[in-house]
């Protein structure tokens, strides 16, 4: 019996129920299709919403390049240098080849290299067409006696230096805007850029003139140990010698970086280039234009990272924060009561994880502003209010050091080091200042942890576990006290010249 016959054979009451069931089934199929269709649309919308955040690869950069290229310039510098010898031998007077080597080696009669004019090339970009400001790298124009800005059509204009900042490798030049119809570009927000975003570099590699390369942002926040404020954008867009000072653009045609350095063993591009982010560059450029120099905040502390051993020695739960290794007298931190051995956890409400972060936060703060510094000290959190000084003034005023007084003539061996009192002979032998206090390291076991951590003869141990030591006997007593606790290491404050740092050395029974 087919379905219809089975349905017709049902009793009347059953017929109504069966019709209802059939009707429900038909509606289910109808609404089911609608639901499936709706879910499909929602799924496509969800997928699309994820995709709209990521821009597709452009079919061509040509329109962007055509718009931006007029603002990108070549920087040509000239300076007087003494050239290399070139491997030419120094010949005695009257030698048959003397004149030959003098001509081709550019040497005088005494074999000394003559002064000559050297020319180098870099890149830059116009950031303000109205006033004629051009941005480049400091190392491009450093020491230059003559600077020329060369445009795409070959036009050359003389440039003067407005200001430079070696710490971020940024320089601002000025040209006369009346002499040439300038086109400028604007800054973008490097903080909005993401790893994987497309970028465009335009510059003057190897003196070839306007050259365009494209790639992506490979990484953010790179520290290449070139300065205290390293926060580079890494890109695989080809950057070579001569690209220095040129712009790194986003796909909106905004400058998000200043191409500055490359990582290469051959000297050519291997896809690892670095650009100063606009977030760091913009305030520096603004200060250079306004004042001709930078004006950075100064906290007045010598800092270092918190290692696991140091954290254990200070009863810290983790290595977050920055250890204060020294506090120069008359500096802002010293006046506010910050001490060596404190760990800075927050600066003006911002968490601090490493020295580089603190350096940038302080530098970006306004000179004369009052900031709150949260510290870890002896197992407690302490907050100090510090009025920031000016870093540039502090650097020029850094004169002579000044701690305290001599000790006795005893000598001890501790933790792989031979320690002695600071007397006149020690001061003369290791060039120790007349007012420096502590105990001097006279020898280091090459197989010891002290040697591994870079301690060397002439270093001064000023503190042991945050307490000053002024004699070898006092140092020995202090180590013995610490060994009686459950600490696995001792924190030593070492001084070397004008520098100081903390080092944690493991305790042992032989000590």
Coordinates of C-alpha atoms in Angstrom, one line a residue:
X1 CA 0.0 0.0 0.0
X2 CA 1.4 3.4 -1.0
X3 CA 1.5 6.4 1.4
X4 CA -1.7 7.9 0.0
X5 CA -3.7 4.6 0.4
X6 CA -2.4 4.2 3.9
X7 CA -3.4 7.7 4.7
X8 CA -6.9 7.2 3.2
X9 CA -7.5 4.0 5.1
X10 CA -7.2 5.7 8.4
X11 CA -10.3 6.4 10.6
X12 CA -11.7 10.0 10.6
X13 CA -10.0 11.1 13.8
X14 CA -6.8 9.5 12.7
X15 CA -7.2 11.3 9.3
X16 CA -7.2 14.7 11.0
X17 CA -4.1 13.8 13.0
X18 CA -2.4 12.5 9.9
X19 CA -3.2 15.7 8.0
X20 CA -1.9 17.7 10.9
X21 CA 1.3 15.7 10.9
X22 CA 1.7 16.0 7.1
X23 CA 1.1 19.8 7.4
X24 CA 3.7 20.1 10.2
X25 CA 6.1 18.1 8.1
X26 CA 5.7 20.4 5.1
X27 CA 6.1 23.4 7.3
X28 CA 9.2 21.9 8.9
X29 CA 10.7 21.4 5.5
X30 CA 9.8 24.9 4.5
X31 CA 11.1 26.6 7.7
X32 CA 14.0 24.2 7.8
X33 CA 15.1 25.5 4.5
X34 CA 14.7 29.1 5.8
X35 CA 16.7 28.3 8.9
X36 CA 19.4 26.6 6.9
X37 CA 19.4 29.6 4.5
X38 CA 19.6 32.0 7.4
X39 CA 22.4 30.1 9.0
X40 CA 24.3 30.1 5.7
X41 CA 23.9 33.9 5.4
X42 CA 25.0 34.4 9.0
X43 CA 28.0 32.1 8.5
X44 CA 29.0 34.1 5.4
X45 CA 28.6 37.4 7.2
X46 CA 30.7 36.1 10.1
X47 CA 33.5 35.0 7.7
X48 CA 33.2 38.3 5.8
X49 CA 33.4 40.3 9.1
X50 CA 36.7 38.6 9.9
X51 CA 38.1 39.2 6.4
X52 CA 37.2 42.9 6.3
X53 CA 39.8 43.6 9.0
X54 CA 42.6 42.2 6.8
X55 CA 43.3 44.1 3.5
X56 CA 43.8 42.0 0.5
X57 CA 47.1 42.3 -1.4
X58 CA 46.9 45.2 -3.8
X59 CA 46.8 44.5 -7.6
X60 CA 49.4 47.2 -8.0
X61 CA 51.3 49.8 -5.9
X62 CA 51.6 52.1 -8.9
X63 CA 48.9 54.7 -7.9
X64 CA 50.3 54.9 -4.4
X65 CA 53.9 55.3 -5.6
X66 CA 52.9 58.0 -8.1
X67 CA 51.3 60.0 -5.3
X68 CA 54.1 59.5 -2.7
X69 CA 57.4 59.6 -4.8
X70 CA 57.6 63.4 -5.2
X71 CA 57.9 63.7 -1.4
X72 CA 60.8 61.3 -1.1
X73 CA 64.3 62.7 -1.6
X74 CA 67.9 61.7 -1.8
X75 CA 70.3 63.1 0.8
X76 CA 73.8 63.9 -0.5
X77 CA 76.5 64.9 2.1
X78 CA 80.1 66.0 1.8
X79 CA 82.8 66.0 4.4
X80 CA 86.6 66.2 4.6
X81 CA 88.2 62.9 5.7
X82 CA 91.6 61.3 5.7
X83 CA 91.2 58.4 3.3
X84 CA 92.5 54.9 4.1
X85 CA 96.0 53.9 3.1
X86 CA 94.7 51.5 0.5
X87 CA 97.5 49.1 1.2
X88 CA 100.2 51.2 -0.5
X89 CA 103.6 50.7 1.1
X90 CA 105.5 53.6 2.7
X91 CA 108.6 54.0 0.4
X92 CA 111.9 55.7 1.3
X93 CA 112.7 59.1 -0.3
X94 CA 114.1 58.8 -3.8
X95 CA 112.5 55.4 -4.5
X96 CA 111.8 54.9 -8.2
X97 CA 108.0 54.3 -7.5
X98 CA 107.7 57.1 -4.9
X99 CA 105.8 59.5 -7.3
X100 CA 103.6 56.6 -8.5
X101 CA 102.4 55.7 -5.1
X102 CA 102.1 59.3 -4.0
X103 CA 99.7 59.9 -6.9
X104 CA 97.6 56.8 -6.6
X105 CA 97.8 56.4 -2.9
X106 CA 97.0 60.1 -2.4
X107 CA 99.9 60.3 0.1
X108 CA 102.2 63.1 0.9
X109 CA 106.0 62.8 1.1
X110 CA 105.9 61.4 4.6
X111 CA 103.4 58.6 3.7
X112 CA 100.6 60.4 5.5
X113 CA 97.2 60.3 3.9
X114 CA 96.0 63.5 2.4
X115 CA 92.7 65.1 3.3
X116 CA 90.0 64.6 0.7
X117 CA 86.3 65.3 0.2
X118 CA 84.1 62.2 0.7
X119 CA 80.5 62.0 -0.5
X120 CA 77.8 59.8 0.9
X121 CA 74.2 59.2 0.0
X122 CA 71.0 58.5 2.0
X123 CA 67.3 59.0 1.8
X124 CA 64.7 61.3 3.4
X125 CA 61.2 62.7 3.0
X126 CA 59.5 66.1 3.1
X127 CA 57.2 66.2 6.1
X128 CA 56.2 69.9 5.9
X129 CA 56.1 71.5 2.4
X130 CA 55.1 74.9 3.7
X131 CA 58.1 75.4 6.0
X132 CA 60.5 73.1 4.1
X133 CA 61.2 70.4 6.8
X134 CA 62.8 67.2 5.7
X135 CA 63.3 64.1 7.8
X136 CA 66.3 61.7 7.6
X137 CA 68.6 59.6 9.9
X138 CA 71.2 61.3 12.1
X139 CA 73.8 58.9 10.8
X140 CA 73.2 60.0 7.2
X141 CA 74.2 63.6 7.9
X142 CA 76.5 63.2 11.0
X143 CA 79.7 65.1 10.5
X144 CA 78.6 66.5 7.1
X145 CA 80.0 69.9 6.0
X146 CA 77.6 70.2 3.1
X147 CA 74.1 68.7 2.7
X148 CA 72.0 68.7 -0.4
X149 CA 68.5 67.4 -0.9
X150 CA 68.0 65.9 -4.4
X151 CA 64.5 65.5 -5.8
X152 CA 63.1 63.0 -8.2
X153 CA 63.7 65.2 -11.2
X154 CA 67.3 65.9 -10.2
X155 CA 66.8 69.3 -8.7
X156 CA 69.2 70.0 -5.8
X157 CA 68.6 72.3 -2.9
X158 CA 71.1 73.1 -0.1
X159 CA 69.9 72.0 3.4
X160 CA 70.7 73.1 6.9
X161 CA 70.4 71.0 10.1
X162 CA 67.6 72.0 12.3
X163 CA 68.3 69.4 15.0
X164 CA 69.5 65.8 15.5
X165 CA 68.8 63.1 18.1
X166 CA 71.5 60.3 18.0
X167 CA 69.5 58.3 20.6
X168 CA 66.7 57.6 18.0
X169 CA 68.9 58.3 15.0
X170 CA 66.6 61.1 13.7
X171 CA 67.6 64.3 12.0
X172 CA 65.5 67.3 10.8
X173 CA 66.7 69.3 7.9
X174 CA 65.4 72.6 6.4
X175 CA 65.3 73.7 2.8
X176 CA 63.9 76.9 1.2
X177 CA 60.3 76.1 0.2
X178 CA 60.3 79.0 -2.2
X179 CA 63.0 77.4 -4.4
X180 CA 61.0 74.3 -5.4
X181 CA 57.4 73.2 -5.4
X182 CA 57.5 70.8 -2.5
X183 CA 55.1 67.9 -1.9
X184 CA 54.9 66.4 1.6
X185 CA 53.6 63.3 3.2
X186 CA 51.9 62.9 6.6
X187 CA 52.5 60.7 9.6
X188 CA 50.5 57.6 10.3
X189 CA 49.9 55.8 13.6
X190 CA 52.4 53.0 13.9
X191 CA 50.5 51.6 16.9
X192 CA 47.6 50.8 14.6
X193 CA 49.9 48.7 12.3
X194 CA 49.9 45.0 12.7
X195 CA 52.3 42.2 12.0
X196 CA 51.4 41.0 8.5
X197 CA 50.2 44.4 7.2
X198 CA 51.5 45.5 3.8
X199 CA 54.2 48.3 3.7
X200 CA 56.0 50.2 1.1
X201 CA 59.6 51.6 1.2
X202 CA 60.9 54.3 -1.1
X203 CA 64.5 55.4 -1.0
X204 CA 67.9 55.7 -2.6
X205 CA 69.7 52.3 -2.2
X206 CA 73.3 52.3 -3.4
X207 CA 72.8 55.8 -4.9
X208 CA 70.5 54.4 -7.6
X209 CA 67.8 57.1 -7.0
X210 CA 64.1 56.6 -6.3
X211 CA 63.6 52.9 -5.7
X212 CA 60.4 51.2 -4.5
X213 CA 60.2 48.0 -2.5
X214 CA 57.2 46.3 -0.9
X215 CA 56.7 43.8 1.8
X216 CA 55.0 43.2 5.1
X217 CA 55.6 44.1 8.8
X218 CA 57.5 41.1 10.0
X219 CA 57.6 42.0 13.7
X220 CA 57.0 44.9 16.2
X221 CA 58.9 46.2 19.1
X222 CA 62.4 44.9 18.1
X223 CA 65.3 45.8 20.3
X224 CA 68.5 45.7 18.2
X225 CA 70.7 47.2 20.9
X226 CA 71.3 50.4 19.0
X227 CA 70.0 52.8 21.6
X228 CA 68.1 53.2 24.9
X229 CA 64.7 53.6 23.2
X230 CA 64.8 50.7 20.6
X231 CA 61.3 49.8 19.5
X232 CA 61.8 49.1 15.8
X233 CA 59.3 47.9 13.2
X234 CA 60.8 44.9 11.4
X235 CA 60.0 44.5 7.7
X236 CA 60.9 42.2 4.8
X237 CA 60.5 45.0 2.3
X238 CA 64.0 45.3 0.7
X239 CA 66.1 47.9 2.5
X240 CA 69.7 48.4 1.5
X241 CA 72.6 50.8 2.1
X242 CA 71.3 54.2 1.0
X243 CA 67.7 53.5 2.1
X244 CA 68.6 55.0 5.6
X245 CA 66.3 57.9 6.4
X246 CA 63.6 57.0 3.9
X247 CA 60.0 56.5 4.7
X248 CA 58.1 53.3 5.4
X249 CA 54.5 53.7 4.2
X250 CA 51.3 51.9 5.1
X251 CA 48.6 51.3 2.4
X252 CA 47.0 54.7 3.2
X253 CA 50.2 56.4 2.1
X254 CA 51.1 57.5 5.6
X255 CA 54.6 57.3 7.1
X256 CA 54.6 54.8 9.9
X257 CA 58.4 54.4 10.1
X258 CA 61.8 55.8 9.2
X259 CA 64.0 53.1 7.6
X260 CA 67.1 53.0 9.7
X261 CA 69.0 49.7 9.8
X262 CA 69.3 46.3 8.3
X263 CA 70.5 42.9 9.6
X264 CA 72.9 41.4 7.1
X265 CA 76.2 39.5 7.1
X266 CA 76.8 40.5 3.5
X267 CA 75.8 44.1 3.6
X268 CA 72.8 43.6 1.3
X269 CA 69.2 43.0 2.1
X270 CA 68.2 39.6 3.3
X271 CA 64.7 40.6 4.2
X272 CA 65.4 41.9 7.7
X273 CA 65.1 45.7 7.9
X274 CA 64.3 48.0 10.7
X275 CA 62.4 51.3 10.9
X276 CA 61.9 53.8 13.7
X277 CA 58.1 53.7 14.4
X278 CA 56.2 57.0 13.9
X279 CA 54.9 56.8 17.5
X280 CA 58.5 57.3 18.7
X281 CA 59.6 59.6 15.8
X282 CA 56.7 62.2 15.9
X283 CA 57.4 63.7 19.4
X284 CA 61.2 63.7 18.7
X285 CA 60.7 65.5 15.4
X286 CA 58.3 68.0 17.0
X287 CA 60.9 68.9 19.7
X288 CA 63.7 69.2 17.2
X289 CA 61.6 71.6 15.1
X290 CA 60.5 73.7 18.1
X291 CA 63.7 73.7 20.2
X292 CA 66.5 72.4 17.9
X293 CA 67.1 69.6 20.4
X294 CA 65.2 67.0 22.4
X295 CA 63.9 67.6 25.9
X296 CA 63.3 64.2 27.7
X297 CA 62.3 63.4 31.2
X298 CA 65.0 62.3 33.6
X299 CA 64.3 60.0 36.6
X300 CA 67.8 59.8 37.8
X301 CA 68.3 56.0 38.4
X302 CA 70.8 53.4 37.1
X303 CA 68.6 50.4 36.2
X304 CA 69.0 46.7 35.2
X305 CA 66.7 43.7 34.6
X306 CA 65.4 41.6 37.5
X307 CA 66.7 38.0 37.0
X308 CA 65.3 35.0 38.8
X309 CA 68.2 35.0 41.2
X310 CA 67.8 38.6 42.0
X311 CA 64.0 38.1 42.4
X312 CA 64.7 35.3 44.9
X313 CA 67.1 37.5 46.8
X314 CA 64.5 40.3 47.1
X315 CA 61.6 37.9 47.9
X316 CA 59.8 38.8 44.6
X317 CA 57.3 36.4 43.2
X318 CA 58.4 37.0 39.6
X319 CA 60.9 38.9 37.5
X320 CA 58.5 41.7 36.5
X321 CA 59.9 45.2 37.2
X322 CA 63.2 47.0 37.0
X323 CA 65.9 46.9 39.6
X324 CA 67.5 50.2 40.7
X325 CA 71.2 49.6 40.7
X326 CA 72.2 53.1 41.6
X327 CA 70.7 56.5 42.4
X328 CA 72.9 59.5 41.6
X329 CA 72.9 62.2 44.2
X330 CA 71.0 65.4 43.4
X331 CA 68.9 63.5 40.9
X332 CA 65.1 63.5 41.0
X333 CA 64.8 60.0 42.3
X334 CA 67.4 60.5 45.1
X335 CA 65.5 63.6 46.3
X336 CA 62.3 61.6 46.3
X337 CA 63.8 58.9 48.5
X338 CA 64.3 56.1 45.9
X339 CA 67.2 53.8 46.9
X340 CA 69.5 51.3 45.2
X341 CA 67.9 47.8 45.6
X342 CA 64.3 49.1 45.0
X343 CA 62.4 47.5 42.2
X344 CA 60.3 49.8 40.1
X345 CA 56.9 48.1 39.4
X346 CA 54.9 51.0 38.0
X347 CA 55.7 54.4 36.5
X348 CA 52.8 56.8 36.7
X349 CA 50.3 54.0 36.7
X350 CA 52.0 52.1 33.8
X351 CA 53.3 48.6 34.6
X352 CA 57.1 48.3 33.9
X353 CA 58.4 44.9 32.8
X354 CA 61.9 45.7 31.6
X355 CA 64.5 48.6 31.6
X356 CA 63.7 49.5 28.0
X357 CA 60.0 50.1 28.8
X358 CA 60.9 52.3 31.8
X359 CA 63.4 54.3 29.7
X360 CA 60.8 55.1 27.1
X361 CA 58.1 56.0 29.6
X362 CA 60.4 58.4 31.4
X363 CA 61.8 59.9 28.2
X364 CA 58.3 60.6 26.9
X365 CA 57.2 62.3 30.1
X366 CA 57.2 66.1 30.4
X367 CA 60.2 67.7 32.1
X368 CA 59.1 69.1 35.4
X369 CA 56.0 66.9 35.7
X370 CA 55.3 65.0 39.0
X371 CA 55.0 61.3 38.6
X372 CA 54.2 58.4 40.9
X373 CA 56.7 55.6 41.1
X374 CA 55.6 52.3 42.7
X375 CA 58.4 50.4 44.3
X376 CA 59.1 47.0 45.9
X377 CA 61.2 47.5 48.9
X378 CA 62.0 45.0 51.7
X379 CA 58.9 43.0 51.0
X380 CA 56.6 46.0 50.8
X381 CA 55.1 48.2 48.1
X382 CA 56.1 51.8 48.5
X383 CA 55.0 54.8 46.3
X384 CA 57.2 57.8 45.8
X385 CA 56.3 61.1 44.0
X386 CA 59.2 62.3 41.8
X387 CA 59.5 65.6 39.9
X388 CA 61.3 64.7 36.7
X389 CA 64.4 66.6 35.6
X390 CA 65.7 67.0 32.0
X391 CA 67.9 64.2 30.7
X392 CA 69.9 66.4 28.3
X393 CA 70.9 68.8 31.1
X394 CA 71.8 65.9 33.4
X395 CA 74.0 64.4 30.7
X396 CA 76.0 67.5 30.2
X397 CA 76.3 68.1 34.0
X398 CA 77.5 64.5 34.7
X399 CA 80.8 65.4 36.3
X400 CA 82.5 63.4 39.0
X401 CA 81.3 60.6 41.3
X402 CA 81.1 60.8 45.1
X403 CA 80.6 58.0 47.6
X404 CA 82.7 57.7 51.1
X405 CA 85.9 56.5 52.8
X406 CA 88.8 53.9 53.1
X407 CA 88.8 50.6 54.9
X408 CA 91.4 48.4 56.5
X409 CA 94.2 46.2 55.1
X410 CA 92.6 42.8 55.6
X411 CA 92.0 40.4 52.7
X412 CA 89.5 37.6 52.3
X413 CA 88.4 35.0 49.7
X414 CA 84.7 34.8 49.2
X415 CA 82.4 33.5 46.4
X416 CA 85.3 32.9 44.0
X417 CA 86.8 36.4 44.6
X418 CA 89.7 37.8 46.5
X419 CA 88.6 41.0 48.3
X420 CA 90.7 43.6 49.9
X421 CA 90.3 46.9 51.7
X422 CA 90.5 50.1 49.6
X423 CA 93.8 51.7 50.6
X424 CA 96.1 54.1 48.8
X425 CA 98.0 51.4 46.9
X426 CA 94.7 49.8 45.8
X427 CA 93.4 53.2 44.6
X428 CA 96.5 53.7 42.6
X429 CA 96.6 50.2 41.2
X430 CA 92.9 50.1 40.1
X431 CA 92.4 53.8 39.5
X432 CA 89.8 54.0 42.3
X433 CA 88.4 57.5 43.1
X434 CA 89.5 59.1 46.4
X435 CA 86.0 59.0 47.9
X436 CA 84.9 55.5 46.8
X437 CA 83.9 53.1 49.6
X438 CA 83.5 49.4 49.7
X439 CA 85.9 46.4 49.2
X440 CA 87.9 46.0 46.0
X441 CA 88.1 42.7 44.0
X442 CA 91.7 41.9 43.5
X443 CA 91.4 38.6 41.7
X444 CA 88.6 36.3 40.4
X445 CA 88.7 32.5 40.1
X446 CA 88.2 31.9 36.3
X447 CA 86.1 28.8 37.0
X448 CA 83.8 30.6 39.4
X449 CA 80.3 32.0 39.0
X450 CA 81.7 35.5 39.7
X451 CA 83.9 35.2 36.5
X452 CA 80.9 33.9 34.5
X453 CA 78.9 37.0 35.5
X454 CA 81.7 39.4 34.4
X455 CA 83.2 40.4 37.8
X456 CA 86.8 41.4 37.3
X457 CA 89.7 42.8 39.3
X458 CA 89.2 46.5 40.2
X459 CA 85.4 46.1 40.7
X460 CA 84.1 47.5 44.0
X461 CA 81.6 45.6 46.1
X462 CA 79.6 48.4 47.8
X463 CA 76.7 46.4 49.2
X464 CA 75.9 42.9 50.2
X465 CA 72.2 42.1 50.3
X466 CA 71.3 45.8 50.3
X467 CA 73.6 46.7 53.2
X468 CA 76.8 48.7 52.8
X469 CA 80.2 47.0 53.3
X470 CA 83.4 48.9 54.0
X471 CA 85.9 46.2 54.9
X472 CA 86.7 42.6 53.9
X473 CA 85.8 41.5 57.5
X474 CA 82.4 43.2 57.3
X475 CA 81.8 41.5 54.0
X476 CA 82.7 38.1 55.5
X477 CA 80.3 38.6 58.4
X478 CA 77.5 39.7 56.1
X479 CA 77.9 36.6 54.0
X480 CA 77.8 34.4 57.1
X481 CA 74.6 36.1 58.3
X482 CA 72.9 35.5 54.9
X483 CA 74.0 31.8 54.9
X484 CA 72.1 31.3 58.1
X485 CA 68.9 32.3 56.3
X486 CA 67.1 30.2 53.6
X487 CA 68.4 32.4 50.8
X488 CA 70.2 30.6 48.0
X489 CA 72.1 33.6 46.7
X490 CA 73.5 36.9 47.9
X491 CA 72.8 40.2 46.1
X492 CA 76.0 42.3 45.5
X493 CA 76.1 45.9 44.4
X494 CA 79.1 46.3 42.1
X495 CA 80.7 49.6 41.0
X496 CA 82.9 50.0 38.1
X497 CA 83.9 53.6 37.3
X498 CA 80.8 55.6 37.1
X499 CA 78.6 52.6 36.6
X500 CA 76.9 50.3 39.1
X501 CA 74.8 47.1 38.9
X502 CA 73.5 44.3 41.0
X503 CA 74.7 40.7 40.6
X504 CA 73.4 37.7 42.4
X505 CA 75.9 35.0 43.4
X506 CA 74.9 31.6 44.7
X507 CA 75.9 30.9 48.3
X508 CA 78.0 27.8 49.1
X509 CA 79.4 26.3 52.3
X510 CA 82.9 27.1 51.4
X511 CA 82.1 30.8 51.7

